């Protein structure tokens, strides 16, 4: 091989220079949580799977994480929730309902992953609460934000698994 045809170790397959990415710095403090909502109007595109795997990666990274199952189907709750979680347990619907005094702190359950907590969807009441939220005249798009603000800086990351529709729950996640 001549010098002109020798592959350069600093070039990628397209001939462009390879990028180097530094390792993120170690966490020494935590502040307000970063909130990420998994939203898509189509079902079966991986919203729940992505939320599940991001929670697992956050746990391995040591981030204090809250996962919110805002999908009435409750598949994330089935995957992450404790096996003994009863269908009539309190959940997201109870914390969001304008007619109850429950807070997010009241409905959080621990998962098997250290540092990852879950706000479960239980029963079929989330769809009814969604209609209650939609019927509010003022601030209906900020109900979840207000509940999250009550948690202070307990969590560094909040992941929200949304339903496959653009409804009051998805708008609150935004």
mmCIF file of C-alpha atoms in Angstrom:
data_model
loop_
_atom_site.group_PDB
_atom_site.id
_atom_site.type_symbol
_atom_site.label_atom_id
_atom_site.label_comp_id
_atom_site.label_asym_id
_atom_site.label_seq_id
_atom_site.Cartn_x
_atom_site.Cartn_y
_atom_site.Cartn_z
ATOM 1 C CA UNK A 1 0.000 0.000 0.000
ATOM 2 C CA UNK A 2 1.148 3.472 -0.716
ATOM 3 C CA UNK A 3 0.893 6.292 1.780
ATOM 4 C CA UNK A 4 -2.103 7.735 -0.073
ATOM 5 C CA UNK A 5 -4.188 4.542 0.264
ATOM 6 C CA UNK A 6 -3.352 3.757 3.897
ATOM 7 C CA UNK A 7 -6.504 4.147 6.003
ATOM 8 C CA UNK A 8 -6.293 6.923 8.575
ATOM 9 C CA UNK A 9 -7.323 5.777 12.076
ATOM 10 C CA UNK A 10 -8.817 9.234 12.725
ATOM 11 C CA UNK A 11 -11.226 9.047 9.795
ATOM 12 C CA UNK A 12 -14.588 7.318 9.765
ATOM 13 C CA UNK A 13 -16.002 5.165 6.938
ATOM 14 C CA UNK A 14 -17.189 8.285 5.070
ATOM 15 C CA UNK A 15 -13.741 9.889 5.200
ATOM 16 C CA UNK A 16 -14.786 12.475 7.769
ATOM 17 C CA UNK A 17 -12.851 12.961 11.028
ATOM 18 C CA UNK A 18 -14.134 10.843 13.914
ATOM 19 C CA UNK A 19 -15.679 12.770 16.797
ATOM 20 C CA UNK A 20 -14.587 12.235 20.355
ATOM 21 C CA UNK A 21 -17.161 12.489 23.095
ATOM 22 C CA UNK A 22 -16.036 13.157 26.670
ATOM 23 C CA UNK A 23 -17.416 11.156 29.553
ATOM 24 C CA UNK A 24 -20.049 13.107 31.491
ATOM 25 C CA UNK A 25 -18.842 14.528 34.800
ATOM 26 C CA UNK A 26 -19.742 12.725 38.015
ATOM 27 C CA UNK A 27 -22.789 14.112 39.787
ATOM 28 C CA UNK A 28 -21.921 16.005 42.942
ATOM 29 C CA UNK A 29 -25.311 17.610 43.550
ATOM 30 C CA UNK A 30 -28.777 17.497 42.161
ATOM 31 C CA UNK A 31 -31.255 20.159 41.333
ATOM 32 C CA UNK A 32 -34.463 20.364 39.392
ATOM 33 C CA UNK A 33 -35.345 17.222 37.512
ATOM 34 C CA UNK A 34 -35.079 16.943 33.767
ATOM 35 C CA UNK A 35 -38.497 15.833 32.511
ATOM 36 C CA UNK A 36 -38.756 13.701 29.376
ATOM 37 C CA UNK A 37 -42.120 12.709 27.918
ATOM 38 C CA UNK A 38 -42.415 9.812 25.475
ATOM 39 C CA UNK A 39 -45.192 10.970 23.149
ATOM 40 C CA UNK A 40 -46.447 9.675 19.824
ATOM 41 C CA UNK A 41 -50.011 9.546 18.551
ATOM 42 C CA UNK A 42 -49.484 6.068 17.172
ATOM 43 C CA UNK A 43 -49.426 3.009 19.363
ATOM 44 C CA UNK A 44 -46.762 0.324 19.153
ATOM 45 C CA UNK A 45 -43.870 2.649 18.352
ATOM 46 C CA UNK A 46 -41.830 1.903 21.491
ATOM 47 C CA UNK A 47 -42.828 4.631 23.942
ATOM 48 C CA UNK A 48 -43.145 2.230 26.871
ATOM 49 C CA UNK A 49 -40.058 0.227 25.913
ATOM 50 C CA UNK A 50 -37.995 3.394 25.561
ATOM 51 C CA UNK A 51 -39.200 4.692 28.924
ATOM 52 C CA UNK A 52 -38.426 1.342 30.559
ATOM 53 C CA UNK A 53 -34.904 1.153 29.133
ATOM 54 C CA UNK A 54 -34.098 4.803 29.874
ATOM 55 C CA UNK A 55 -35.141 4.190 33.485
ATOM 56 C CA UNK A 56 -32.800 1.199 33.612
ATOM 57 C CA UNK A 57 -29.927 3.221 32.160
ATOM 58 C CA UNK A 58 -30.603 6.038 34.637
ATOM 59 C CA UNK A 59 -30.551 3.530 37.499
ATOM 60 C CA UNK A 60 -27.166 2.208 36.363
ATOM 61 C CA UNK A 61 -25.895 5.795 36.119
ATOM 62 C CA UNK A 62 -27.062 6.481 39.672
ATOM 63 C CA UNK A 63 -29.712 9.057 38.793
ATOM 64 C CA UNK A 64 -32.647 9.347 41.186
ATOM 65 C CA UNK A 65 -35.485 8.719 38.708
ATOM 66 C CA UNK A 66 -39.267 8.948 38.789
ATOM 67 C CA UNK A 67 -41.183 7.103 36.093
ATOM 68 C CA UNK A 68 -44.801 8.127 35.488
ATOM 69 C CA UNK A 69 -47.154 5.762 33.684
ATOM 70 C CA UNK A 70 -49.634 8.174 32.078
ATOM 71 C CA UNK A 71 -50.978 5.571 29.657
ATOM 72 C CA UNK A 72 -54.350 4.148 30.774
ATOM 73 C CA UNK A 73 -53.261 0.757 29.384
ATOM 74 C CA UNK A 74 -50.724 0.590 32.230
ATOM 75 C CA UNK A 75 -48.099 -1.523 30.474
ATOM 76 C CA UNK A 76 -45.217 0.307 32.153
ATOM 77 C CA UNK A 77 -46.808 -0.339 35.548
ATOM 78 C CA UNK A 78 -47.016 -4.032 34.650
ATOM 79 C CA UNK A 79 -43.327 -4.048 33.736
ATOM 80 C CA UNK A 80 -41.847 -1.925 36.528
ATOM 81 C CA UNK A 81 -44.404 -2.050 39.316
ATOM 82 C CA UNK A 82 -44.231 -4.371 42.286
ATOM 83 C CA UNK A 83 -45.905 -7.736 41.764
ATOM 84 C CA UNK A 84 -48.217 -7.182 44.734
ATOM 85 C CA UNK A 85 -49.621 -3.878 43.396
ATOM 86 C CA UNK A 86 -53.395 -4.231 43.661
ATOM 87 C CA UNK A 87 -55.671 -3.005 40.886
ATOM 88 C CA UNK A 88 -57.461 -0.774 43.379
ATOM 89 C CA UNK A 89 -54.242 0.841 44.676
ATOM 90 C CA UNK A 90 -53.837 4.584 44.401
ATOM 91 C CA UNK A 91 -52.097 5.771 41.279
ATOM 92 C CA UNK A 92 -51.657 8.648 38.868
ATOM 93 C CA UNK A 93 -55.395 9.164 38.505
ATOM 94 C CA UNK A 94 -55.700 9.821 42.237
ATOM 95 C CA UNK A 95 -52.852 12.364 42.179
ATOM 96 C CA UNK A 96 -54.187 14.236 39.142
ATOM 97 C CA UNK A 97 -57.865 14.283 40.029
ATOM 98 C CA UNK A 98 -59.111 17.741 41.018
ATOM 99 C CA UNK A 99 -61.541 15.980 43.387
ATOM 100 C CA UNK A 100 -58.975 14.317 45.697
ATOM 101 C CA UNK A 101 -56.278 15.421 48.109
ATOM 102 C CA UNK A 102 -53.727 12.806 46.975
ATOM 103 C CA UNK A 103 -50.317 14.080 45.845
ATOM 104 C CA UNK A 104 -47.712 12.385 43.698
ATOM 105 C CA UNK A 105 -45.779 11.603 46.890
ATOM 106 C CA UNK A 106 -48.810 9.657 48.140
ATOM 107 C CA UNK A 107 -48.948 7.377 45.102
ATOM 108 C CA UNK A 108 -45.253 6.708 44.394
ATOM 109 C CA UNK A 109 -44.160 3.079 44.696
ATOM 110 C CA UNK A 110 -40.637 1.697 44.691
ATOM 111 C CA UNK A 111 -39.465 -0.511 41.859
ATOM 112 C CA UNK A 112 -36.925 -3.319 42.040
ATOM 113 C CA UNK A 113 -34.328 -0.953 40.587
ATOM 114 C CA UNK A 114 -32.481 1.090 43.173
ATOM 115 C CA UNK A 115 -33.128 4.798 42.695
ATOM 116 C CA UNK A 116 -36.122 4.331 40.380
ATOM 117 C CA UNK A 117 -39.629 5.045 41.667
ATOM 118 C CA UNK A 118 -42.934 4.678 39.818
ATOM 119 C CA UNK A 119 -46.218 6.547 39.716
ATOM 120 C CA UNK A 120 -48.417 3.654 38.567
ATOM 121 C CA UNK A 121 -51.569 3.550 36.514
ATOM 122 C CA UNK A 122 -54.057 1.346 38.293
ATOM 123 C CA UNK A 123 -57.575 0.382 37.330
ATOM 124 C CA UNK A 124 -59.445 2.199 34.592
ATOM 125 C CA UNK A 125 -59.909 5.531 36.363
ATOM 126 C CA UNK A 126 -57.181 7.404 34.477
ATOM 127 C CA UNK A 127 -59.430 7.804 31.432
ATOM 128 C CA UNK A 128 -62.143 9.357 33.633
ATOM 129 C CA UNK A 129 -59.673 11.725 35.321
ATOM 130 C CA UNK A 130 -58.439 12.766 31.903
ATOM 131 C CA UNK A 131 -61.958 14.016 31.157
ATOM 132 C CA UNK A 132 -62.075 15.821 34.519
ATOM 133 C CA UNK A 133 -58.824 17.602 33.665
ATOM 134 C CA UNK A 134 -60.037 18.480 30.177
ATOM 135 C CA UNK A 135 -63.171 20.058 31.644
ATOM 136 C CA UNK A 136 -61.210 22.470 33.875
ATOM 137 C CA UNK A 137 -61.586 26.040 32.677
ATOM 138 C CA UNK A 138 -58.179 27.329 33.793
ATOM 139 C CA UNK A 139 -54.807 25.645 34.094
ATOM 140 C CA UNK A 140 -55.826 22.240 32.762
ATOM 141 C CA UNK A 141 -52.545 21.912 30.876
ATOM 142 C CA UNK A 142 -50.479 22.512 34.052
ATOM 143 C CA UNK A 143 -51.972 19.972 36.482
ATOM 144 C CA UNK A 144 -49.080 17.501 36.216
ATOM 145 C CA UNK A 145 -46.483 20.288 36.401
ATOM 146 C CA UNK A 146 -48.009 21.556 39.636
ATOM 147 C CA UNK A 147 -47.928 18.063 41.123
ATOM 148 C CA UNK A 148 -44.299 17.600 40.069
ATOM 149 C CA UNK A 149 -43.304 20.931 41.607
ATOM 150 C CA UNK A 150 -44.558 19.637 44.968
ATOM 151 C CA UNK A 151 -41.814 16.985 44.860
ATOM 152 C CA UNK A 152 -39.125 19.662 44.913
ATOM 153 C CA UNK A 153 -35.731 18.356 43.864
ATOM 154 C CA UNK A 154 -36.253 14.793 45.058
ATOM 155 C CA UNK A 155 -35.577 13.433 41.554
ATOM 156 C CA UNK A 156 -32.983 14.212 38.921
ATOM 157 C CA UNK A 157 -34.915 12.652 36.043
ATOM 158 C CA UNK A 158 -38.637 12.232 35.413
ATOM 159 C CA UNK A 159 -39.738 9.961 32.558
ATOM 160 C CA UNK A 160 -43.383 10.078 31.443
ATOM 161 C CA UNK A 161 -44.891 7.283 29.343
ATOM 162 C CA UNK A 162 -47.833 8.837 27.493
ATOM 163 C CA UNK A 163 -50.893 7.319 25.817
ATOM 164 C CA UNK A 164 -51.013 6.883 22.020
ATOM 165 C CA UNK A 165 -53.147 9.989 21.549
ATOM 166 C CA UNK A 166 -52.991 13.736 21.890
ATOM 167 C CA UNK A 167 -55.235 14.210 24.906
ATOM 168 C CA UNK A 168 -55.201 16.015 28.245
ATOM 169 C CA UNK A 169 -52.617 13.574 29.669
ATOM 170 C CA UNK A 170 -50.202 14.091 26.768
ATOM 171 C CA UNK A 171 -50.662 17.856 26.865
ATOM 172 C CA UNK A 172 -49.886 17.803 30.610
ATOM 173 C CA UNK A 173 -46.736 15.794 29.873
ATOM 174 C CA UNK A 174 -45.625 18.493 27.420
#
